[in-house]
Tab-separated table of C-alpha atoms in Angstrom:
chain	number	residue	atom	x	y	z
A	201	MET	CA	2.393	144.690	93.067
A	202	ARG	CA	3.026	146.926	96.632
A	203	TYR	CA	3.341	150.358	97.242
A	204	VAL	CA	6.596	151.300	99.298
A	205	CYS	CA	5.465	154.851	100.044
A	206	SER	CA	3.084	157.786	99.406
A	207	LEU	CA	5.243	159.259	96.904
A	208	TRP	CA	4.980	155.721	94.404
A	209	LYS	CA	1.623	155.751	95.186
A	210	SER	CA	0.817	159.362	94.121
A	211	ALA	CA	2.787	158.579	91.069
A	212	ILE	CA	-0.078	155.911	89.697
A	213	SER	CA	-3.370	157.650	89.225
A	214	SER	CA	-6.674	155.982	90.882
A	215	TYR	CA	-7.667	154.668	87.798
A	216	GLU	CA	-4.640	152.717	86.589
A	217	ARG	CA	-4.335	151.327	90.137
A	218	LEU	CA	-7.741	149.263	89.089
A	219	PHE	CA	-5.277	147.886	86.768
A	220	LEU	CA	-2.735	147.075	89.156
A	221	ARG	CA	-5.519	145.515	91.923
A	222	ALA	CA	-5.284	141.671	92.940
A	223	HIS	CA	-8.283	139.498	91.295
A	224	ARG	CA	-10.470	136.474	93.078
A	225	TRP	CA	-10.287	137.497	96.582
A	226	ILE	CA	-13.501	137.018	98.426
A	227	VAL	CA	-14.040	138.300	102.254
A	228	LEU	CA	-15.292	135.877	104.960
A	229	GLU	CA	-16.445	136.374	108.311
A	230	GLU	CA	-16.805	139.288	110.758
A	231	ILE	CA	-14.446	139.426	113.492
A	232	ASN	CA	-15.127	141.818	116.523
A	233	GLU	CA	-12.318	140.460	118.883
A	234	PHE	CA	-10.468	143.992	118.747
A	235	GLY	CA	-13.362	146.245	119.733
A	236	ASP	CA	-16.508	147.172	118.557
A	237	CYS	CA	-15.431	150.285	116.684
A	238	THR	CA	-12.582	147.752	114.781
A	239	VAL	CA	-13.818	145.627	112.130
A	240	HIS	CA	-11.223	142.671	111.044
A	241	ARG	CA	-12.411	140.532	108.018
A	242	VAL	CA	-10.497	137.289	106.493
A	243	PHE	CA	-9.953	137.617	102.781
A	244	VAL	CA	-9.176	134.635	100.859
A	245	ASN	CA	-8.005	134.088	97.536
A	246	LEU	CA	-9.902	131.421	95.332
A	247	SER	CA	-6.829	130.872	92.967
A	248	THR	CA	-3.738	130.635	95.433
A	249	GLY	CA	-6.192	129.462	98.871
A	250	ARG	CA	-3.934	132.651	100.629
A	251	MET	CA	-5.428	133.869	103.611
A	252	VAL	CA	-5.140	137.384	104.704
A	253	LYS	CA	-6.962	138.871	107.936
A	254	ARG	CA	-7.298	143.353	107.532
A	255	ARG	CA	-8.673	145.833	109.105
A	256	ILE	CA	-11.557	147.482	107.204
A	257	PRO	CA	-13.117	150.956	108.896
A	258	LEU	CA	-15.484	150.750	105.887
A	259	LEU	CA	-17.165	147.969	107.696
A	260	ASN	CA	-18.181	150.061	110.526
A	261	ASP	CA	-20.888	151.572	108.596
A	262	HIS	CA	-21.076	149.528	105.576
A	263	VAL	CA	-22.280	145.689	104.655
A	264	TYR	CA	-19.951	143.545	102.333
A	265	VAL	CA	-22.849	142.044	99.863
A	266	GLY	CA	-20.227	140.112	97.572
A	267	SER	CA	-17.703	140.271	95.258
A	268	SER	CA	-16.668	140.777	91.782
A	269	ASP	CA	-13.179	140.401	89.674
A	270	GLY	CA	-11.304	141.305	92.742
A	271	LEU	CA	-13.611	144.659	93.733
A	272	LEU	CA	-15.501	144.531	97.152
A	273	ILE	CA	-18.993	145.603	97.030
A	274	LEU	CA	-20.351	147.644	99.885
A	275	VAL	CA	-23.844	148.918	100.827
A	276	GLU	CA	-24.080	151.703	103.092
A	277	LYS	CA	-25.910	150.567	106.644
A	278	ASN	CA	-27.968	153.662	106.828
A	279	GLU	CA	-30.225	155.049	104.024
A	280	PRO	CA	-29.936	156.295	101.194
A	281	TYR	CA	-28.075	152.868	101.220
A	282	PHE	CA	-25.731	154.820	99.055
A	283	VAL	CA	-23.183	151.912	96.818
A	284	LYS	CA	-19.447	151.550	96.874
A	285	LEU	CA	-17.111	149.457	95.291
A	286	TRP	CA	-13.551	149.065	96.866
A	287	GLU	CA	-10.048	147.710	96.174
A	288	PRO	CA	-8.679	146.805	99.575
A	289	PHE	CA	-4.803	146.475	98.745
A	290	THR	CA	-4.741	149.271	96.983
A	291	GLY	CA	-7.557	151.518	97.645
A	292	TYR	CA	-9.167	152.409	94.817
A	293	LEU	CA	-12.702	153.684	95.506
A	294	VAL	CA	-15.747	153.870	93.283
A	295	GLN	CA	-19.141	155.760	94.840
A	296	PHE	CA	-22.409	155.737	92.991
A	297	THR	CA	-24.799	158.094	93.476
A	298	ALA	CA	-26.993	155.735	94.325
A	299	GLY	CA	-28.972	154.491	97.059
A	300	ILE	CA	-29.798	150.078	96.778
A	301	ILE	CA	-31.520	147.249	98.896
A	302	HIS	CA	-29.765	144.063	99.068
A	303	GLN	CA	-32.827	141.819	98.918
A	304	GLN	CA	-32.855	137.886	98.907
A	305	PRO	CA	-32.018	136.662	96.146
A	306	SER	CA	-29.990	139.519	94.487
A	307	HIS	CA	-27.590	139.534	92.102
A	308	PHE	CA	-24.270	141.511	91.829
A	309	ALA	CA	-21.816	141.591	88.858
A	310	VAL	CA	-19.002	144.186	88.026
A	311	GLU	CA	-17.568	145.794	84.554
A	312	THR	CA	-13.957	146.375	84.469
A	313	ARG	CA	-13.658	147.997	80.830
A	314	GLY	CA	-12.634	151.401	81.929
A	315	VAL	CA	-14.224	153.174	84.897
A	316	PRO	CA	-16.295	150.106	86.394
A	317	ARG	CA	-19.869	149.729	86.243
A	318	LEU	CA	-21.902	147.678	88.717
A	319	PHE	CA	-24.633	145.452	87.809
A	320	HIS	CA	-27.671	144.484	89.927
A	321	ALA	CA	-30.238	142.479	89.354
A	322	PRO	CA	-32.891	143.230	92.667
A	323	GLY	CA	-34.463	139.895	92.625
A	324	GLY	CA	-38.320	139.210	93.390
A	325	LEU	CA	-40.251	136.438	91.191
A	326	ARG	CA	-41.869	138.602	88.223
A	327	ASN	CA	-38.664	141.127	88.558
A	328	PRO	CA	-36.551	141.052	85.223
A	329	ARG	CA	-35.054	144.229	85.649
A	330	VAL	CA	-31.291	144.623	85.725
A	331	MET	CA	-30.036	148.168	86.743
A	332	CYS	CA	-26.447	149.807	86.002
A	333	TYR	CA	-24.933	152.022	87.963
A	334	ASP	CA	-22.278	154.164	86.545
A	335	VAL	CA	-20.493	156.987	87.723
A	336	ASN	CA	-20.557	159.359	84.631
A	337	ASN	CA	-24.055	158.758	83.729
A	338	GLY	CA	-25.960	158.057	86.296
A	339	ASN	CA	-28.368	155.011	87.059
A	340	LEU	CA	-29.734	153.078	83.841
A	341	GLU	CA	-31.970	150.135	83.207
A	342	VAL	CA	-30.465	147.686	81.029
A	343	ARG	CA	-32.777	146.694	77.958
A	344	PHE	CA	-33.069	143.434	76.483
A	345	GLY	CA	-35.014	144.061	73.078
A	346	ASP	CA	-38.185	142.851	72.127
A	347	MET	CA	-37.224	139.283	73.431
A	348	PRO	CA	-39.268	138.175	76.751
A	349	VAL	CA	-37.479	137.403	79.625
A	350	GLU	CA	-37.986	136.029	83.066
A	351	ARG	CA	-36.493	136.668	86.334
A	352	VAL	CA	-32.703	136.963	86.521
A	353	ALA	CA	-31.051	133.360	87.487
A	354	SER	CA	-27.644	134.465	87.847
A	355	MET	CA	-25.000	136.727	86.743
A	356	THR	CA	-21.200	136.941	86.552
A	357	ALA	CA	-18.678	138.589	85.223
A	358	TYR	CA	-16.646	137.185	82.674
A	359	LYS	CA	-13.300	138.653	80.851
A	360	SER	CA	-14.467	142.336	81.991
A	361	ASP	CA	-17.735	141.774	80.632
A	362	VAL	CA	-21.054	141.081	82.211
A	363	PHE	CA	-23.395	137.908	81.125
A	364	VAL	CA	-26.928	137.811	82.694
A	365	LEU	CA	-28.769	134.057	82.756
A	366	PHE	CA	-32.483	134.867	82.872
A	367	HIS	CA	-34.971	131.774	84.430
A	368	ASN	CA	-36.103	131.031	80.713
A	369	ARG	CA	-32.777	129.964	79.971
A	370	GLN	CA	-31.247	133.287	77.795
A	371	LEU	CA	-27.812	134.111	78.272
A	372	PHE	CA	-27.043	138.032	77.564
A	373	LYS	CA	-23.820	139.678	77.511
A	374	ILE	CA	-24.434	143.515	79.089
A	375	THR	CA	-22.748	146.088	76.318
A	376	GLY	CA	-23.214	149.860	75.754
A	377	ASP	CA	-21.663	153.459	76.287
A	378	GLY	CA	-22.924	154.284	79.397
A	379	HIS	CA	-25.747	155.974	77.989
A	380	GLU	CA	-27.284	153.642	77.015
A	381	MET	CA	-26.492	149.789	78.227
A	382	HIS	CA	-28.169	146.908	75.825
A	383	GLY	CA	-28.194	143.039	76.409
A	384	GLU	CA	-26.477	141.239	73.707
A	385	PHE	CA	-28.312	137.910	72.653
A	386	ILE	CA	-25.817	135.158	72.847
A	387	LEU	CA	-27.862	131.878	73.323
A	388	ILE	CA	-30.880	130.126	74.357
A	389	HIS	CA	-29.369	127.203	76.230
A	390	GLU	CA	-31.781	123.986	75.391
A	391	ALA	CA	-30.656	121.796	78.164
A	392	PRO	CA	-32.372	117.987	78.506
A	393	ALA	CA	-34.852	118.215	81.479
A	394	LEU	CA	-34.023	117.277	84.949
A	395	ALA	CA	-37.754	115.635	87.102
A	396	PRO	CA	-38.631	117.618	88.256
A	397	SER	CA	-38.649	120.429	86.571
A	398	ALA	CA	-39.994	122.623	89.236
A	399	MET	CA	-37.368	122.215	91.273
A	400	THR	CA	-34.609	122.861	88.242
A	401	HIS	CA	-32.282	125.825	88.939
A	402	TYR	CA	-29.647	127.470	86.506
A	403	LEU	CA	-26.833	129.322	87.580
A	404	VAL	CA	-23.743	130.928	85.449
A	405	VAL	CA	-20.395	131.573	86.807
A	406	SER	CA	-16.677	132.109	85.712
A	407	GLY	CA	-14.687	129.051	86.629
A	408	GLY	CA	-11.260	128.110	85.157
A	409	GLY	CA	-10.984	130.547	82.743
A	410	ASN	CA	-14.474	129.265	81.310
A	411	LEU	CA	-18.088	130.200	81.475
A	412	LEU	CA	-19.722	127.982	82.544
A	413	ILE	CA	-23.598	127.750	82.835
A	414	LEU	CA	-24.786	124.529	85.665
A	415	VAL	CA	-28.328	123.298	85.376
A	416	ILE	CA	-29.255	121.856	89.054
A	417	GLY	CA	-31.926	118.877	89.958
A	418	ILE	CA	-32.286	117.500	93.035
A	419	ALA	CA	-30.163	114.566	91.984
A	420	GLU	CA	-27.837	115.906	89.059
A	421	ILE	CA	-26.044	118.528	87.753
A	422	LEU	CA	-25.355	119.335	84.680
A	423	ILE	CA	-22.335	121.979	83.184
A	424	PHE	CA	-22.088	123.278	80.057
A	425	CYS	CA	-19.076	125.717	78.850
A	426	VAL	CA	-19.829	128.680	76.808
A	427	ASP	CA	-18.254	129.494	73.633
A	428	VAL	CA	-19.448	133.230	73.576
A	429	GLU	CA	-17.991	133.543	69.611
A	430	LEU	CA	-19.582	130.861	68.228
A	431	ARG	CA	-22.840	131.517	70.539
A	432	THR	CA	-22.967	127.755	71.763
A	433	ALA	CA	-23.109	125.855	74.886
A	434	VAL	CA	-21.425	122.325	74.968
A	435	ARG	CA	-22.081	119.616	78.013
A	436	ILE	CA	-18.331	118.964	79.629
A	437	TYR	CA	-17.698	116.210	82.241
A	438	ASN	CA	-14.535	117.645	84.077
A	439	ILE	CA	-13.723	120.871	84.723
A	440	GLY	CA	-10.219	120.193	86.368
A	441	SER	CA	-8.481	121.212	89.286
A	442	GLN	CA	-11.573	123.554	89.458
A	443	ALA	CA	-14.496	123.050	92.616
A	444	LEU	CA	-17.895	125.004	92.291
A	445	PHE	CA	-19.568	126.126	95.574
A	446	LEU	CA	-22.965	127.420	94.803
A	447	SER	CA	-26.400	127.892	96.940
A	448	ASN	CA	-29.413	130.521	95.536
A	449	THR	CA	-27.814	133.242	96.212
A	450	ARG	CA	-23.667	132.873	95.419
A	451	CYS	CA	-21.551	130.782	93.041
A	452	ILE	CA	-17.981	130.320	93.166
A	453	SER	CA	-15.273	128.424	91.280
A	454	VAL	CA	-12.392	127.602	93.369
A	455	ASN	CA	-8.966	126.018	92.674
A	456	ALA	CA	-8.734	122.555	94.542
A	457	GLU	CA	-5.695	122.232	94.356
A	458	SER	CA	-4.851	124.928	96.758
A	459	PHE	CA	-7.172	123.604	99.364
A	460	PRO	CA	-6.853	120.455	100.619
A	461	THR	CA	-9.900	119.596	102.253
A	462	VAL	CA	-11.587	120.380	98.962
A	463	ARG	CA	-11.917	117.690	95.844
A	464	GLU	CA	-11.113	119.050	92.636
A	465	ASN	CA	-13.669	118.372	90.079
A	466	CYS	CA	-16.348	118.878	92.690
A	467	VAL	CA	-19.690	120.322	93.187
A	468	TYR	CA	-20.652	121.173	96.444
A	469	GLN	CA	-24.231	122.913	96.802
A	470	ALA	CA	-25.979	124.301	99.550
A	471	CYS	CA	-29.640	123.599	99.670
A	472	ILE	CA	-32.073	125.495	101.758
A	473	SER	CA	-36.157	124.869	101.854
A	474	GLY	CA	-37.114	124.701	98.447
A	475	TYR	CA	-34.310	125.261	96.310
A	476	SER	CA	-33.264	122.181	94.496
A	477	GLY	CA	-33.878	119.241	96.793
A	478	PRO	CA	-34.280	118.770	100.941
A	479	CYS	CA	-31.992	121.017	103.038
A	480	GLY	CA	-28.538	120.050	103.755
A	481	THR	CA	-25.226	120.477	101.780
A	482	TYR	CA	-23.865	118.228	99.075
A	483	GLU	CA	-21.445	116.674	97.114
A	484	PHE	CA	-21.509	116.156	93.479
A	485	SER	CA	-18.534	114.063	91.680
A	486	LEU	CA	-18.080	114.748	88.043
A	487	MET	CA	-16.365	111.492	87.960
A	488	ARG	CA	-18.794	109.693	89.493
A	489	PRO	CA	-22.012	111.473	88.582
A	490	ARG	CA	-24.209	111.453	92.069
A	491	LYS	CA	-25.106	113.453	95.309
A	492	ARG	CA	-23.618	112.919	98.322
A	493	LYS	CA	-24.811	114.610	101.064
A	494	ILE	CA	-21.937	116.107	103.770
A	495	TYR	CA	-23.971	118.401	105.753
A	496	HIS	CA	-27.500	118.101	107.518
A	497	GLN	CA	-30.234	120.969	107.743
A	498	SER	CA	-28.782	121.942	111.355
A	499	PHE	CA	-25.338	123.143	109.331
A	500	VAL	CA	-27.509	124.771	106.769
A	501	ASN	CA	-29.879	126.748	109.380
A	502	ASP	CA	-26.926	128.046	112.019
A	503	VAL	CA	-25.300	130.377	109.243
A	504	THR	CA	-23.609	132.636	111.984
A	505	TYR	CA	-21.286	130.226	113.824
A	506	THR	CA	-18.821	131.867	116.370
A	507	LEU	CA	-15.108	131.880	116.401
A	508	GLY	CA	-14.826	129.175	118.859
A	509	GLY	CA	-17.350	127.103	116.929
A	510	ARG	CA	-15.273	127.708	113.741
A	511	PRO	CA	-15.399	124.788	111.380
A	512	LEU	CA	-12.193	123.188	111.054
A	513	SER	CA	-11.393	122.884	107.057
A	514	MET	CA	-11.926	125.402	104.381
A	515	CYS	CA	-14.550	123.571	102.974
A	516	PRO	CA	-17.469	124.530	105.534
A	517	VAL	CA	-16.264	127.684	105.203
A	518	LEU	CA	-16.578	128.238	101.787
A	519	ILE	CA	-20.307	126.474	101.978
A	520	HIS	CA	-21.284	129.392	104.752
A	521	TYR	CA	-19.714	131.986	102.536
A	522	CYS	CA	-21.927	130.807	99.630
A	523	LEU	CA	-25.179	130.606	102.237
A	524	PHE	CA	-24.346	134.296	103.565
A	525	ARG	CA	-27.353	136.430	103.708
A	526	ASN	CA	-27.405	140.019	105.520
A	527	LYS	CA	-29.861	142.820	104.407
A	528	CYS	CA	-28.791	146.932	104.433
A	529	ARG	CA	-31.619	148.199	106.384
A	530	ARG	CA	-29.495	146.532	109.313
A	531	PRO	CA	-26.234	145.965	110.774
A	532	LEU	CA	-24.292	142.874	110.002
A	533	SER	CA	-23.774	141.757	113.287
């Protein structure tokens, strides 16, 4: 749906615009070919493969740190580092009265039941906190009851709710009325141990209409489909036309039929030092469960390629997106 004039746009409230937005869009590299004062970005739809280049003036003084359910998460480059949610095609904007410092590893997700709420896990080796940013009720810390939780391993939006997976394999759904937010326990994931256990990582991601838990080892990747109602997780060996791209900071699911160079039913893993094995990028096919290195360490370390050296296919571009890092304390360039 597209607004054809300002009168039509004014007929729909800002709140209603949220439900008319485009979903599953991510933002790729920074393009400054039109001058320093104008910032253009390439948008990619993970379902259809469509690419659109748009001018985003907000990125002159904001940093893009991720997207969730079609909403871009932007943080100011200067103090107090206010965070915003922005829908680039309808202009829907939510600004929170909270400053945030984006540090790696850090996790973001957006709940879109009513007015959007932003959830942020600051990261850190011993930091299990999850913060909720709410327009009406300010900033709240999510409570997880008396259950012992470790640091956050991953967080994702699924069917307008937010799910959090901790390193001790506990999965929670965040619920609450805005005045108090708490985690509803879903399950403890009893996955088979992958050797060495110290190098095993866990991720939760929404892909193909399902909530998936990934168990990532050096030589193997296991995928489990979560039934939220039954509170169970069953191992699956086929994700259909989907392909997963993951690193220690981001995980996305794409429709491989819309990206000719991406193989369906595969997992593409970008490893950096100390994360699930030697540096490099690996392809893991669920049909023939083995890892195959497709890019070496030099590509993993070089995450600031220029337009002249742009990769020739979407596969390295999506890998680059998962590896992409930035800090809110400095400009993206």
